[in-house]
Every structure is written in structure tokens, then in C-alpha cells.
C-alpha angles and dihedrals in degrees: 000000000000116000115249114227118216098225094194092051091045093052091044092054091050090051090053090057091049092048091050091050091053092050092049092047087057097045105032108013127232098283095051095040115094130193087244088060088055098051091042090053089053094042092237135128129259089249092053091054094050090048087070105028130033094204147350089269091052088053092053091047088054091049090054093045089053090050089054089052090049092051091051092047092048094048096045096080090051092062101033102081108098091201095062115090116248096241090053090050091050091054092046089051094056094039091051093047092052094048093046088058094044090055089057098037098132093049093046093050089052090051093045092061088061099032098053094049119115090243090066098046093106093045091051091053092048093051097045094078090049091054090047089052089059099043106032097067090057091052093043091061091052093047092049090052090048090053090052091049091045089231092115125046095223124139099171107040098176096047092042091052088060090051091051092048090050090051091051091047090052089050090050091052093050093046090048090056091050093047093051092045090051091047092051100042106022090227116145108270102169098090092053090046092050091050091049092050091047092052093048091046091053090049091050092051091051093048090053096040094245129149118249117282092020094126137025108221094188122012113236090229090056096044102047100061090062088065105030105055142009112269115267111232112248122220109267120213126212089265093054097250120139122238122204139052125054117341108222091213090069095058 
């Protein structure tokens, strides 16, 4: 007789491993964290861990994929209200994305050190389309609404949403390089980051047919802390979620 898998229990166990990994990334960092630390934190066996994840890198990939899902879930309410103008939704989208990252700054910096390494170049390229699959549909709805309102010069909302996501991903990659360079050398990185954000903002406005200074891609108050001080460790709950900073649900 075939064994019946309890899907809820299976998913719950996997979530426990991901939560434990996030906690350990906060407290030990990627290099010092071992897979044994993860299964010990959960109170599971080695075999149970490898039932879900083939390696430590596969675990980190899953952590980042879950973060992409969380971003999409957090941003969805910002763009769902049909009574809010498209341009206002677009700004809320970028504001919410920036603040979501700022709230998890310490964790993201820890992940960046791994994620931007040459060893993970292929993995990054494989995951980029998956992230776009989560985010682009949200943007496409906003762009379609903007086209109807004549506030955005967009004739192909779905395709344009992919272009915008690619632009944001490129911005993220460049800012990640600057953040890691600043973290390693202590040299001022904020002016270069501001220039990078300004160039990407200008490109976004031209893609969408907007006048200059119509949108703020990254708020100055969100950008500067990445380059002016070491991240302050947030409180980490038993489920691995961070407490502190702006809560995106209040935007």
C-alpha cells in the first residue's frame, strides 16, 4: 500500500528548516553556519534535513525563494485597490519594496556575501526568472491601469512589466556590489549608490513615459543607512522573522 504523505506536515517541517536557517544567518553568518546547526536547531535528524535540501547552498536558495514569495505577498495589497491611481500604486510598490529590504538589512547583507560570489553566478541567473514570475504580474496590473488612465505611456503592460523588473534587478545587483565594497573597505559608497539610483530612475521614467522626478525608485532615507553605519541586529523570533523598522503592512 502506497504511503500517504501529510502535505501540511511536510510543508511545516520544511518551513522549520528555513526559519532555523534565517536565525542562524543572523546569529552565526553563512560561513560559520553548518547544516548540522540547522537540523539541531529544528530538533531533526540529518536524514530529515537531506530529505528536503540537497546541500547548504540549496537551503540558502530556498531561503531566498521564500523571501521573493514574501515580497510578492507583501506588495500585493499595495496594488490591489482599484480606486487608487496607477501612479500612486507604482510609487507605493517601490516604496514598499525598499522598506521591506531595509527592515531585513542585516539578513540581506549576510546573504549578499554569499549570493554575489562567483560560485553562485549560475544560480543567480536561474533564480532571476523565478523572481520575475512573482513580481511582474503585480506590476503588469498597475501598468495596465496606468495605460487606461493615460498616466503611463505603456502599450504592452505585461512585456513592459518584465522590462521594469529586469531594470530593478540590475539596480539591485549594482547596489549589492557597492554595499559589499563599502562593507569590505569602509570607503564612502553613498554617492555612487545615489548616482546609480538616479540613472535607473531616469531610465524607468523614460520606459513608462513619465516626466522627470515622477517616481522615487529608492527613498534617500532608505538608501543611506546601508552606507553610513553597520546594520543593527533586529530581534529574531522563534519563527525566524525580524522585528523592528518599518512594517510594510502599514504603508
